[in-house]
Short mmCIF file of C-alpha atoms and ligand atoms in Angstrom, two decimals:
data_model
loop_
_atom_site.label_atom_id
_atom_site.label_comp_id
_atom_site.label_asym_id
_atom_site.label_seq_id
_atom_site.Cartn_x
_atom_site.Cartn_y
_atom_site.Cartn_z
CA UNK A 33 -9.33 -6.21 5.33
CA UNK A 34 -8.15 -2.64 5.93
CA UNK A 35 -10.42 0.13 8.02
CA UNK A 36 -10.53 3.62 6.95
CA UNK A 37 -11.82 6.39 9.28
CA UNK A 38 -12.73 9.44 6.37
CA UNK A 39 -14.20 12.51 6.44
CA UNK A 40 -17.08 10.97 4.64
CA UNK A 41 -17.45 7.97 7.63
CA UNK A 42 -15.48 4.60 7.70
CA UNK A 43 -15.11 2.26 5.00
CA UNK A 44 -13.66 -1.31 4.56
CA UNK A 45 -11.24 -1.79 1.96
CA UNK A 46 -11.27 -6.06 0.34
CA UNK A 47 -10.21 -7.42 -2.24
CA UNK A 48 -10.26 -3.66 -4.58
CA UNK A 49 -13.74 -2.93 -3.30
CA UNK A 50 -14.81 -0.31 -0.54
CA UNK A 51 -17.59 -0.68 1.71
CA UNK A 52 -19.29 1.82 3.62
CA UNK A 53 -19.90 1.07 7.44
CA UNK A 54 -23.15 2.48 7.93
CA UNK A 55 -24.20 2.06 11.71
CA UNK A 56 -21.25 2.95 13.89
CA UNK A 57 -18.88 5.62 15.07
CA UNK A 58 -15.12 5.06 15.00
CA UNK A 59 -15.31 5.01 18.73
CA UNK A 60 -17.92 2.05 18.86
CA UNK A 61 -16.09 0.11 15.67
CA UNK A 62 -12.44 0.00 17.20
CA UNK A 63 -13.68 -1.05 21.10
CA UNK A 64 -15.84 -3.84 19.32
CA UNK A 65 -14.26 -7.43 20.22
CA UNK A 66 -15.33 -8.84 17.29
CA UNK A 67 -14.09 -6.71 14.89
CA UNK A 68 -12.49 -9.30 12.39
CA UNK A 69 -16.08 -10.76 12.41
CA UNK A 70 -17.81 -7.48 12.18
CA UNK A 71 -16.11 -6.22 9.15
CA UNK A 72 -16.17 -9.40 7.41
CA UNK A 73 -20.00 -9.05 7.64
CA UNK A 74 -19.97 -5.78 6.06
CA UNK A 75 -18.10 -7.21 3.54
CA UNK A 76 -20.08 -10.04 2.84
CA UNK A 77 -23.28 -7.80 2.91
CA UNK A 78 -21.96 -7.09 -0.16
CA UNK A 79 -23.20 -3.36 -0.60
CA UNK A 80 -20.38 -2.10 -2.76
CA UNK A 81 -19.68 1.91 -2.11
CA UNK A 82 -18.17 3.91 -4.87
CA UNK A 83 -17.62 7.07 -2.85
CA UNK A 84 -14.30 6.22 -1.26
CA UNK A 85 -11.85 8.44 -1.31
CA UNK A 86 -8.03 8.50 -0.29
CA UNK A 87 -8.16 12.34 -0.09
CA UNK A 88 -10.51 11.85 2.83
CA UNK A 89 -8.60 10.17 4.81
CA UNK A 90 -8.31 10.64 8.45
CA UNK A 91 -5.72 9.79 11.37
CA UNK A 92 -7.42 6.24 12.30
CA UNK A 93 -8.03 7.52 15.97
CA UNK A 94 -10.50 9.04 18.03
CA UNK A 95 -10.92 8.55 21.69
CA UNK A 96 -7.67 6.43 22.18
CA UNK A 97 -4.67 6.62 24.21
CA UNK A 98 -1.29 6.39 21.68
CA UNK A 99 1.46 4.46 24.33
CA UNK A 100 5.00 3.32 22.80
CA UNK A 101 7.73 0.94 23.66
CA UNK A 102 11.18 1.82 23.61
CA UNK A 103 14.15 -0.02 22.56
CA UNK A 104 12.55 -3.17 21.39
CA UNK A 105 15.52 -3.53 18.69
CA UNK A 106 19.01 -3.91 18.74
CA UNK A 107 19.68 -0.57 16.72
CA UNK A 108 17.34 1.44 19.10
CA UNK A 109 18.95 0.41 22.22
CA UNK A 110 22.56 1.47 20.38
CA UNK A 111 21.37 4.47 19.00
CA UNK A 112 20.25 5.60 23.05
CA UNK A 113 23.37 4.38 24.17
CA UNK A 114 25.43 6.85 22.17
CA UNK A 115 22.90 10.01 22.52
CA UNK A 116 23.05 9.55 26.30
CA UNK A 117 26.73 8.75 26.98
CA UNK A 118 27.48 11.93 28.09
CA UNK A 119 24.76 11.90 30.42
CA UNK A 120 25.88 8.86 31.42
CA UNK A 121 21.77 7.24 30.48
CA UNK A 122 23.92 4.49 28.36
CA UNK A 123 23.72 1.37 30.91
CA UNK A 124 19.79 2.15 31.70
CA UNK A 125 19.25 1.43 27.66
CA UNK A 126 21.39 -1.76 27.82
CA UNK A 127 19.51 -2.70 30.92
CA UNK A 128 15.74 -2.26 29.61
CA UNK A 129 16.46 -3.82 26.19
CA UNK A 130 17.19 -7.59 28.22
CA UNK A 131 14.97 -7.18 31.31
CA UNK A 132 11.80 -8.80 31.48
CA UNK A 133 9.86 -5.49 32.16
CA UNK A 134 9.56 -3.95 28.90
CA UNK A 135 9.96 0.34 28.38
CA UNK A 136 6.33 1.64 28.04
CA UNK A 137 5.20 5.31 27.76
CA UNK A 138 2.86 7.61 26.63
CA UNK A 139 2.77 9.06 23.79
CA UNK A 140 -0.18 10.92 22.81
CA UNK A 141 -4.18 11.68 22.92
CA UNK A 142 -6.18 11.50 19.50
CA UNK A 143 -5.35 15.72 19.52
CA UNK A 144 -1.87 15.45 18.64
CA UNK A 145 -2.09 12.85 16.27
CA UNK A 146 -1.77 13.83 12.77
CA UNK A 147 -3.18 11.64 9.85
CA UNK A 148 -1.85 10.67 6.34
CA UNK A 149 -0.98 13.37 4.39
CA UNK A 150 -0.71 15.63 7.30
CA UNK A 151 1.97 17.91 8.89
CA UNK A 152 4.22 16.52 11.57
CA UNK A 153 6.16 19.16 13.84
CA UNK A 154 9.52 19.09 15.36
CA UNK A 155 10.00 21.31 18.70
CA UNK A 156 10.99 24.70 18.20
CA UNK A 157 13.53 24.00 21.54
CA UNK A 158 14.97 21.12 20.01
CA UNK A 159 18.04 21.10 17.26
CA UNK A 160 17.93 17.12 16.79
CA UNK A 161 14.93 15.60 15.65
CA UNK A 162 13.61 12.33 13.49
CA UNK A 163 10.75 10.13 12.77
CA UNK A 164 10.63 6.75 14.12
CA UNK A 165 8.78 3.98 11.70
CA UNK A 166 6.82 2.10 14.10
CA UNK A 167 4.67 -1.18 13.60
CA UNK A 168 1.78 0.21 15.28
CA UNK A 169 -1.14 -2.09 17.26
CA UNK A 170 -5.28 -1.16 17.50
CA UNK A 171 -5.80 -3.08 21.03
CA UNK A 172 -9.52 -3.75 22.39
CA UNK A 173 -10.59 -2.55 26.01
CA UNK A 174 -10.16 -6.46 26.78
CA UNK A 175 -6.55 -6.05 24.98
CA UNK A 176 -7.02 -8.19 22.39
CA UNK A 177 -5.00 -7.41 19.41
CA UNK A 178 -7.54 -6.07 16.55
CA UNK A 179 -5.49 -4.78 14.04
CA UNK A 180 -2.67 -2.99 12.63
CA UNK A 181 -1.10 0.56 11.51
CA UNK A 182 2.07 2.36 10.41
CA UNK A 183 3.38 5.27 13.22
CA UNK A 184 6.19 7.73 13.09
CA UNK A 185 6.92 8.36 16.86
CA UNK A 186 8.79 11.79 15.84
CA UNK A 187 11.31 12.18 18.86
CA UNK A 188 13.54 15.23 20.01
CA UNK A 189 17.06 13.28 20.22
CA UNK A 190 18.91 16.03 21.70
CA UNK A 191 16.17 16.56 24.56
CA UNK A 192 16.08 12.88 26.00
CA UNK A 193 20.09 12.51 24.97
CA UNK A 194 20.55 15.18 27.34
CA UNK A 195 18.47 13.47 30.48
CA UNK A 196 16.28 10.17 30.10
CA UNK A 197 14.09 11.32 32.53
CA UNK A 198 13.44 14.73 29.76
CA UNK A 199 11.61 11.58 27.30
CA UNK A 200 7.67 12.93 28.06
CA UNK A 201 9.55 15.98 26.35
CA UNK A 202 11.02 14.59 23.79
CA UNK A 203 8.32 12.42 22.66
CA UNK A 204 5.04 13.89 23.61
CA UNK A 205 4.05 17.49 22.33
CA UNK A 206 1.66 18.78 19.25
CA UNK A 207 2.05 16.62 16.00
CA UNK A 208 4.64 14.70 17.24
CA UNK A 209 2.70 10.79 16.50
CA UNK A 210 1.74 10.28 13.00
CA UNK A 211 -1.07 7.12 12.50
CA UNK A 212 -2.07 5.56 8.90
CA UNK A 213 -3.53 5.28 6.48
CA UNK A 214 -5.64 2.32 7.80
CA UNK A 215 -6.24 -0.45 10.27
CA UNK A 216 -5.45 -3.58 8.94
CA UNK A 217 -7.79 -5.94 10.54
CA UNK A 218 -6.82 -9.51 11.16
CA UNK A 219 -7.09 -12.36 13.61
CA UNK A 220 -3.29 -13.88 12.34
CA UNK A 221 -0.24 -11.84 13.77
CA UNK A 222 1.64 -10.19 11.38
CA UNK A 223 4.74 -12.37 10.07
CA UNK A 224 8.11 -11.71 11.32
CA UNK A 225 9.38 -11.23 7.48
CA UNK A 226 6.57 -8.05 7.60
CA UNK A 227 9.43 -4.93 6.57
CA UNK A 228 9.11 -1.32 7.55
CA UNK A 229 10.76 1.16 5.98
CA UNK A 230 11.33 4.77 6.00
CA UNK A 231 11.94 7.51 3.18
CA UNK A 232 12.83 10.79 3.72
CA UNK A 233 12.83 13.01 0.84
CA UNK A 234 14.12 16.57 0.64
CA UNK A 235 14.50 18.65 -2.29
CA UNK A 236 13.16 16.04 -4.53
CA UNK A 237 15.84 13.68 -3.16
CA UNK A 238 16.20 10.81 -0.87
CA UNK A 239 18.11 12.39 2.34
CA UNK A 240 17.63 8.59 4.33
CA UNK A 241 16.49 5.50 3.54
CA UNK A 242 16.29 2.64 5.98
CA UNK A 243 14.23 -0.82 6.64
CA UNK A 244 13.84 -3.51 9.12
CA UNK A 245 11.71 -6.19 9.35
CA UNK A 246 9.44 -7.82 12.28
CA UNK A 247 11.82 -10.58 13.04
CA UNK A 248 14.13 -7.86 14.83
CA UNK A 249 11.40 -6.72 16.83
CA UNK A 250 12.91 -8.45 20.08
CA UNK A 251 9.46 -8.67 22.01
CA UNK A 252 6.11 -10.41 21.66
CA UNK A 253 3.56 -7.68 20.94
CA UNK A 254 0.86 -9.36 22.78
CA UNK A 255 3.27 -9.13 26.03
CA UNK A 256 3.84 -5.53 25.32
CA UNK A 257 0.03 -5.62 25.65
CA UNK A 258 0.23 -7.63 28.57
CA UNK A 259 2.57 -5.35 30.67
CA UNK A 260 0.75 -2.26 29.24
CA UNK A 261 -2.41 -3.48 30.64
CA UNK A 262 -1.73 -4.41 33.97
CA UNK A 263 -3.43 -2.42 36.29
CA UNK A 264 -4.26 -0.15 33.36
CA UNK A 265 -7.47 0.26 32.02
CA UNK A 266 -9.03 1.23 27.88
CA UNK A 267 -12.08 1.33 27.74
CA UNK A 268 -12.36 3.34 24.22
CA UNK A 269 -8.96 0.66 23.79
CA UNK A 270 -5.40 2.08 22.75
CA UNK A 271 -3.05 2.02 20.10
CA UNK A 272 0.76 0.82 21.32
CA UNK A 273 3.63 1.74 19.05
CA UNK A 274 6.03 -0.95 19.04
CA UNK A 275 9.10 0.70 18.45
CA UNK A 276 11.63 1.51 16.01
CA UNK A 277 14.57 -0.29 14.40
CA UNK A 278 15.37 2.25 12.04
CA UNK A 279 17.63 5.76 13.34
CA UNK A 280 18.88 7.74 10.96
CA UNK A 281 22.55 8.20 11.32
CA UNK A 282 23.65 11.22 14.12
CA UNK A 283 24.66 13.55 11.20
CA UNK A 284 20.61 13.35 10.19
CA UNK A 285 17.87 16.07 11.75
CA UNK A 286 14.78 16.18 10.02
CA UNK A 287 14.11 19.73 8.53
CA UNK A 288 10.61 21.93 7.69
CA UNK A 289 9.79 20.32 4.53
CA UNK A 290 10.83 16.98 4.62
CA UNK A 291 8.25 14.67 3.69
CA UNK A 292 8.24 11.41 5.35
CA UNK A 293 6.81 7.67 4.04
CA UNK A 294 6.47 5.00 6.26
CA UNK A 295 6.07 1.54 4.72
CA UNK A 296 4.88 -1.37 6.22
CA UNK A 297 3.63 -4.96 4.71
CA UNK A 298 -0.19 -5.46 4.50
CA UNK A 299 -0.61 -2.01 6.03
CA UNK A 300 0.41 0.65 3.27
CA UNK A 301 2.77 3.83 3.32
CA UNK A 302 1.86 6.87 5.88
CA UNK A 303 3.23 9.97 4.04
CA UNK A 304 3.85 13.40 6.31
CA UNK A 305 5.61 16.69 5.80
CA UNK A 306 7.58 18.20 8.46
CA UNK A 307 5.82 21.58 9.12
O1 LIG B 949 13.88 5.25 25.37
C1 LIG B 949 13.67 6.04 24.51
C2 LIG B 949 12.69 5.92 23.43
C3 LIG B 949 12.81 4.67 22.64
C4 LIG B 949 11.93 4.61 21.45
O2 LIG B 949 11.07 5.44 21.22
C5 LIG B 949 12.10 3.50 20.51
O3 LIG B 949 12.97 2.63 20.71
O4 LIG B 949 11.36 3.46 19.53
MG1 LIG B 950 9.98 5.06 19.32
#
């Protein structure tokens, strides 16, 4: 089942139908525990809605903390590695992607997220800039794992290349986390074959193309949850990006125009343009 938050209220997408959740707020749905079991109830209600529409479409967030991992694939942690060797950051990269403890940060409040169809930015200080196609998690205020979404942590290369300890800068500022189009709800964890990939087209034409897949995600995401919520509390529950394994190579910064699809399995494609 997917979850759509719309200008016109939420709806459950199954099996080609929509269905219109009547007596909650997106706030109350996503901190339910028993969301699988909720939304299959709407569904089996069986009160079909014909007013869906994809135009509506909203970022699927309200009240939620966005957090993100970092270098949770092999092409992440050698992508840092290069941008910081001449701040000499490379051996902290190689060092976080074996140890236990896993990189967490923030990323951004329901403000600075920007929905499907919407505009992402890059910094005006920054001359080295690209999206990262994240497998993104809905997590309850109990952290269980509810459900699922496609997120582009856009990230200012040059800015944490220059100083690891500049990454709040380089990761967190207006319309820099992209979240869509849906939640896709379900008690199974996504397969490790699930692929994400990224497009970036400019001027009609492809300027990158990349993919990756689940089984190179190198951590389990419900022990990314597990370290994220230690000591750390949720109660309207959180979104955690998982990371990317896609980097465009160093020749690549995204430019005003470039629109941006993120692909993942079950979940659909997040389009943006760069503003
Ligand atoms: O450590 C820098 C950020 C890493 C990141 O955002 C990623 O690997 O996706
Ligand atoms: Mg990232």
């Amino acid at each position: 089942m997917r979850l759509y938050r719309t200008q016109n209220g939420n709806y459950i997408a199954n099996e080609g139908a929509h269905y219109r959740v009547e007596d909650s707020s997106w706030d109350g749905l996503v901190t339910r525990e028993d969301l699988y079991d909720y939304c299959r109830s709407v569904v089996e209600r069986g009160v079909v809605a014909h007013d869906f529409s994809e135009a509506a479409i909203l970022a699927p967030i309200e009240s939620q903390e966005v957090w993100a991992a970092g270098v949770t694939y092999y092409r992440s942690r050698s992508a840092r590695i290069e941008e910081s060797k001449d701040a000499g950051g490379g051996d902290f990269y190689d060092r976080v992607y074996s140890a236990p403890r896993p990189e967490l940060f923030f990323k951004a409040t329901g403000r600075r997220v920007v929905g499907p169809n919407g505009k992402v930015k890059i910094r005006s200080d920054a001359t080295w800039s690209v999206p990262e196609p994240e497998m993104t998690l809905l997590i309850s205020p109990k952290g269980r794992i509810l459900g699922y979404t496609a997120g582009n942590d856009m990230s200012s290369r040059d800015i944490e290349g220059e100083n690891p300890l500049y990454l709040p800068q380089a990761k967190v500022y207006d319309a820099s986390c992209a979240l869509g189009p849906c939640i896709f709800v379900s008690r199974s964890a996504l397969p490790v074959e699930t692929g994400i990939a990224i497009e970036i087209v400019r001027d009609g034409a492809i300027a990158f193309s990349g993919a990756t897949s689940l089984a190179e995600l190198k951590r389990e995401p419900e022990v990314l949850v597990s370290y994220l919520y230690r000591d750390n509390s949720f109660p309207q529950g959180c979104f955690l990006m998982t990371g990317t394994g896609v980097v465009p190579p160093d020749s690549f910064t995204l430019a005003s125009g470039d629109e941006i699809r993120i692909t993942i399995d079950q979940i659909g494609t997040l389009t943006n343009t760069v503003a």
